[in-house]
Amino acid sequence: MDRRSMLSRVFKPHPYSPGVAKFTNAVLRTQDNKEVRFYDDLIKGKQCVINMMYAECHGACPLVTTVLKRTYRDLKDRMGKDLFFYSISVKPQDDTPAALKHYAKMRNADLPGWYFLTGDAYDIETIRFRLFNMGHPGIDLDFAMHSGTFRIINDATNYWGHAGAFASQKNIMDRIAWADPYKSPAEWDVYARNLKAAIDKDVKKYGYRRDV
Amino acid sequence: MPKKKAKSRQRIEKKTEGTISRRSVLKIGAAAGAATVLAPNIIKSGKAFGAAFTDPPPPLVQCTAAVRSPVHTPFVDDLPVPFPAIDHPLSPPPQEVANTGAGEWPRANHQRWAQFTPAHVTTELEARPGLHRFHSDFGDSYIWGFNGVYPGPMILNRYGKPTIVRFRNSTPPNGDNTFGHPEITIHLHNGHHGSESDGFAGDFFPSGRWKDNLYPNCYAGLDQFGGNGDSREKMGTFWYHDHRAEKTLNNNVMGLNGMFIVYDPTDPGHEHPSAGSLRLPGYYGVTDFPLILTEKRFCALDAQGRNEMVNAAGGDKWIVNGAIQPNLKVRNRKYRFRILSTGPTTAQWDLKLIGPNGTSASETMTVVATDANFLEHPVPVDDGANAANSNAVVGATIVTPGAIRVNVAERYDVIIDFSKYAVGSFLYLGDFGAGRSQNVNDTGSGNTNPPGLPPGLNIGNVIMRFEVLNKETWFPADTPDIPTTLCTMPDPIVPDTTFEWNFNRDPAGSVPRLFRINNRVFDANVPQHCIIKGTSEEWFIDNNDQVGTNWAHPVHIHFEEFRIIERWAIVNGVFQQVPVPILYQGRKDVTKVEPGEAARIRMRFRDYTGKYLIHCHNMGHEDAFMMVAWHIVPDAAAKAVCDSLIVKANEEFEAKLRGEEV
């Protein structure tokens, strides 16, 4: 398969993805000061995990970054290929690309497929609302509200999911997998075989299906 | 539909705007695009003759734009009655061990297989796309339904006759341009059965696969009482629905739910004087009707001649059994209605019956069962002498006197006696909760009160209408008076231990701020509580959200029915015990806790082991994490191992909060 067809396969959006209308196509900057368009370059046809943070945050953000780094390690083979992490600054006025680069480097998180993003404050506020709003002004107006949540999106299947950063690591992996591209029947066969083996093992060990 | 046709269609609409009725627009649409508009009907009739089923064309777009649904004419459609599922043999036959080779999704072996098989009854429900017309003024809407219909087929079962329902997932593998997600797991709410048949939220299976759920139709207490269990644990009105983690709301809005009734000698599904029968109105679809409530929003008629459902939690049309403001012709005798709210989210129905004179002072609905369980004594509710029997309670205050409040997933079986009304009169079932009339097709959306509506009644409050007819000689004679005692309650539950569940959204200063239970989000693999099979517990279910946050949680517990022992609420700034409304004094499986309120419940855990759930049944909340698993384990040794899982998960949680890489 040539590169072009691979790309078109992997990054094909779902026909009824809400697209730019929902995600916006705001121009953001990465930690490498590269301009990217939010929908076209980051979301379209891709599976991604998104969190809101800021560099000077001493509360949840560094903890969440650590969790993402751990998650990155487990998903290394997919990162930057069909899976991406986006950490979006909620204090873009302070977080220049250089500041984010510094933040990422300091935490060994300056990795392929993981973008730290800054941009216009209005644009980012819009994106935060579009991705995380709970329809409750008391919550939605407080930018700290979603610091512990990952938004998991797969634009190829139009899947919106989420994960709690402090849940078990297996739970986070599960939730990212729940948003995976649709499997082919052959892939489901393999999945089912593995699941069956795991259930049998579990029942033998604990007397009931417990861990899978 | 080709673009060209769509365009010509738009032109027609534009041209005829303001000069032609919606109905005739629909007809023009059918002529303009006959192939696409008519095809589904042909397919439907083809199916009736056994032809292969073809999925209807998917929606043209994901419909999100509707501000208000199109207007409709009230009371022109009859109340639909879900067709009963037909028992039939399954091929391949069900088996104890998952038949993965033939396409069954992996599961643990059926528990108590030898005891409950060979199953007396088997049937199949296939989740697949279909078209459903919610109102005759509308075009069809694309749905996912069991056997392609909404609501799903009615399952009519009998205690002592176990059933295996084969749930087949034939939803389109790519989601078909809808907001549904083509992976399902079906929960029978609130069946007493093995975890492998419970539709655990993490056990969903993909399109193209199937799974057999074994519903033993036994009474709880098999080990304790032998035989088919403790007959005092009888339940009647169940419902089944998709429970896919994160997508329960979407898949239920798509239409994946239905009702499930289990009869027993006290409630046999007929009105003859058989041994032990309470002789309540009991002929399904004749004198005993489900009223499955939900709310939906619809887009304008599209180029495919359809009014697609909007992917929205709330709605501006109230739906009963899949119809908007339907009419039900009743004879002047007693009827039973099994009211169920399928939500999906914040909807709570404060139901009153309005008489021909526009009041509900003596328009009594007599509640005989709450959440599938008979009350010890029937409870009349009306706006007159029985106004205080209302369960629309916040704290210690009745907010809607004279109403039956139906929260998401709750069921209320009520008897209405139409014999006291003149033939030809109309009665109305309405929702009179604060602010609720704003929601629907009231005057603000272009609908006005139809002629004949009693004075003081706003069409926006009306869910459906009853039209009283004279009872023909061939129609079943009226049933005797409702017995004053309907059942004997099971022995009081003596708890072996206590446990507390805290439901909250946003305690100040905490991270992360999510919908959580006991500070945890839904984790399919980690229990938050382990229980030894055969024991009983007292649980304190506490909504820690502050008063005024509006985060009310209808809490549902799988597996067995519980009793509410106490209610607590903040009254005058003090957290104190408040009365349990009479409608909450029976056996229940849902208890709503308003912000700052709590309930103390007692429950038994018998006969089966495995993973079960406690969750908020606001489907938006449960999808947003407010659900946790608890396990029933075989013995004390297994409990120790199960508890160590919780300890391990807690350590991981703490380590993450310390910033360690785990």
mmCIF file of C-alpha atoms in Angstrom, chain A residues 14-16 60 63 66-67 69-70 73 134 136 139 142 144-149 157-172 174-175 178-179 182 185 188-189 191-193 195-196 199-200 203 206-212, chain B residues 59-62 100 105-108 173-175 177 181-183 203-204 206 209 244-247 505-506 511-515 521-525 549 551 609-611 623-625 631 633-634 641-642 645 652-653 656-662:
data_model
loop_
_atom_site.group_PDB
_atom_site.id
_atom_site.type_symbol
_atom_site.label_atom_id
_atom_site.label_comp_id
_atom_site.label_asym_id
_atom_site.label_seq_id
_atom_site.Cartn_x
_atom_site.Cartn_y
_atom_site.Cartn_z
ATOM 1 C CA HIS A 14 -16.872 9.785 9.155
ATOM 2 C CA PRO A 15 -19.299 11.059 6.512
ATOM 3 C CA TYR A 16 -21.379 12.764 9.152
ATOM 4 C CA ALA A 60 -3.843 18.456 38.343
ATOM 5 C CA LEU A 63 -0.343 14.722 37.281
ATOM 6 C CA THR A 66 2.244 11.955 33.893
ATOM 7 C CA VAL A 67 -0.768 9.751 33.305
ATOM 8 C CA LYS A 69 2.973 9.798 29.461
ATOM 9 C CA ARG A 70 2.294 6.393 30.997
ATOM 10 C CA ARG A 73 4.231 4.218 26.632
ATOM 11 C CA MET A 134 -21.813 19.817 30.386
ATOM 12 C CA HIS A 136 -24.181 23.770 33.152
ATOM 13 C CA ILE A 139 -19.220 24.105 35.540
ATOM 14 C CA ASP A 142 -14.772 27.327 35.268
ATOM 15 C CA ALA A 144 -10.420 24.134 35.874
ATOM 16 C CA MET A 145 -13.442 21.868 35.740
ATOM 17 C CA HIS A 146 -12.201 19.410 33.177
ATOM 18 C CA SER A 147 -8.587 19.218 34.138
ATOM 19 C CA GLY A 148 -8.917 15.593 35.187
ATOM 20 C CA THR A 149 -10.794 14.415 32.122
ATOM 21 C CA THR A 157 -16.205 6.679 13.429
ATOM 22 C CA ASN A 158 -17.697 9.842 14.894
ATOM 23 C CA TYR A 159 -17.068 8.479 18.393
ATOM 24 C CA TRP A 160 -17.000 10.736 21.426
ATOM 25 C CA GLY A 161 -15.810 9.170 24.623
ATOM 26 C CA HIS A 162 -13.908 10.196 27.673
ATOM 27 C CA ALA A 163 -11.743 8.921 30.487
ATOM 28 C CA GLY A 164 -10.888 9.993 34.008
ATOM 29 C CA ALA A 165 -7.160 10.573 34.369
ATOM 30 C CA PHE A 166 -7.013 9.013 37.823
ATOM 31 C CA ALA A 167 -8.933 5.871 36.977
ATOM 32 C CA SER A 168 -6.976 2.649 36.702
ATOM 33 C CA GLN A 169 -4.555 2.581 33.806
ATOM 34 C CA LYS A 170 -6.429 -0.416 32.395
ATOM 35 C CA ASN A 171 -9.616 1.608 32.440
ATOM 36 C CA ILE A 172 -7.967 4.391 30.434
ATOM 37 C CA ASP A 174 -10.142 0.307 27.727
ATOM 38 C CA ARG A 175 -11.762 3.642 27.047
ATOM 39 C CA TRP A 178 -13.699 1.618 23.024
ATOM 40 C CA ALA A 179 -13.156 4.468 20.545
ATOM 41 C CA TYR A 182 -14.490 -0.377 13.684
ATOM 42 C CA PRO A 185 -15.087 -9.396 11.127
ATOM 43 C CA TRP A 188 -13.390 -9.318 15.840
ATOM 44 C CA ASP A 189 -12.710 -13.071 15.503
ATOM 45 C CA TYR A 191 -10.643 -10.300 19.656
ATOM 46 C CA ALA A 192 -13.347 -12.822 20.591
ATOM 47 C CA ARG A 193 -10.842 -15.690 20.757
ATOM 48 C CA LEU A 195 -11.593 -12.680 25.221
ATOM 49 C CA LYS A 196 -12.844 -16.233 25.517
ATOM 50 C CA ILE A 199 -12.754 -15.384 30.584
ATOM 51 C CA ASP A 200 -12.012 -19.091 30.904
ATOM 52 C CA VAL A 203 -13.430 -18.222 35.930
ATOM 53 C CA TYR A 206 -11.644 -16.876 40.836
ATOM 54 C CA GLY A 207 -14.805 -18.938 40.497
ATOM 55 C CA TYR A 208 -16.530 -16.200 38.508
ATOM 56 C CA ARG A 209 -15.749 -13.871 35.631
ATOM 57 C CA ARG A 210 -13.892 -11.099 37.360
ATOM 58 C CA ASP A 211 -11.145 -9.237 35.553
ATOM 59 C CA VAL A 212 -12.222 -9.212 31.930
ATOM 60 C CA PRO B 59 -30.439 9.297 7.361
ATOM 61 C CA LEU B 60 -29.159 11.798 4.829
ATOM 62 C CA VAL B 61 -27.373 13.741 7.510
ATOM 63 C CA GLN B 62 -27.025 13.507 11.238
ATOM 64 C CA THR B 100 -18.462 -18.850 19.988
ATOM 65 C CA TRP B 105 -20.009 -13.515 21.918
ATOM 66 C CA PRO B 106 -17.786 -14.940 24.666
ATOM 67 C CA ARG B 107 -19.297 -14.990 28.150
ATOM 68 C CA ALA B 108 -18.979 -16.970 31.336
ATOM 69 C CA PRO B 173 -21.215 -2.131 11.530
ATOM 70 C CA ASN B 174 -20.242 1.431 10.638
ATOM 71 C CA GLY B 175 -23.009 3.041 12.690
ATOM 72 C CA ASN B 177 -24.381 7.716 9.806
ATOM 73 C CA HIS B 181 -22.988 3.037 18.371
ATOM 74 C CA PRO B 182 -23.134 -0.453 16.855
ATOM 75 C CA GLU B 183 -22.000 -2.314 19.962
ATOM 76 C CA ASP B 203 -19.596 -6.689 28.114
ATOM 77 C CA PHE B 204 -20.846 -5.223 24.854
ATOM 78 C CA PRO B 206 -20.221 -5.946 18.010
ATOM 79 C CA ARG B 209 -22.548 -11.317 16.795
ATOM 80 C CA ARG B 244 -23.276 -0.063 26.393
ATOM 81 C CA ALA B 245 -20.773 1.913 28.469
ATOM 82 C CA GLU B 246 -20.578 5.517 27.250
ATOM 83 C CA LYS B 247 -23.303 4.996 24.622
ATOM 84 C CA ARG B 505 -20.438 15.844 40.604
ATOM 85 C CA ASP B 506 -18.218 18.547 41.916
ATOM 86 C CA VAL B 511 -9.823 16.716 41.067
ATOM 87 C CA PRO B 512 -11.048 15.418 38.764
ATOM 88 C CA ARG B 513 -14.463 16.981 38.732
ATOM 89 C CA LEU B 514 -16.582 14.341 37.083
ATOM 90 C CA PHE B 515 -19.804 12.476 37.699
ATOM 91 C CA VAL B 521 -15.472 6.709 37.505
ATOM 92 C CA PHE B 522 -16.921 3.661 35.782
ATOM 93 C CA ASP B 523 -14.291 0.970 35.516
ATOM 94 C CA ALA B 524 -15.396 -2.287 33.941
ATOM 95 C CA ASN B 525 -12.552 -4.165 35.596
ATOM 96 C CA THR B 549 -26.935 22.271 41.650
ATOM 97 C CA TRP B 551 -27.757 17.219 39.884
ATOM 98 C CA THR B 609 -22.247 -14.533 41.572
ATOM 99 C CA GLY B 610 -20.567 -12.069 39.267
ATOM 100 C CA LYS B 611 -20.348 -8.433 38.309
ATOM 101 C CA ASP B 623 -22.440 7.528 30.254
ATOM 102 C CA ALA B 624 -20.424 10.290 31.923
ATOM 103 C CA PHE B 625 -18.974 7.845 34.459
ATOM 104 C CA HIS B 631 -19.178 -8.107 42.696
ATOM 105 C CA VAL B 633 -18.394 -13.554 45.222
ATOM 106 C CA PRO B 634 -18.865 -17.198 46.177
ATOM 107 C CA VAL B 641 -9.181 -11.580 46.903
ATOM 108 C CA CYS B 642 -11.878 -9.257 45.525
ATOM 109 C CA LEU B 645 -8.502 -5.599 43.877
ATOM 110 C CA GLU B 652 -3.014 3.219 41.893
ATOM 111 C CA PHE B 653 -5.394 6.161 42.343
ATOM 112 C CA LYS B 656 -1.487 8.942 40.363
ATOM 113 C CA LEU B 657 -2.484 11.788 42.652
ATOM 114 C CA ARG B 658 1.071 11.842 43.966
ATOM 115 C CA GLY B 659 2.249 12.212 40.385
ATOM 116 C CA GLU B 660 3.886 8.807 40.170
ATOM 117 C CA GLU B 661 3.979 6.935 36.928
ATOM 118 C CA VAL B 662 2.101 3.726 37.642
#
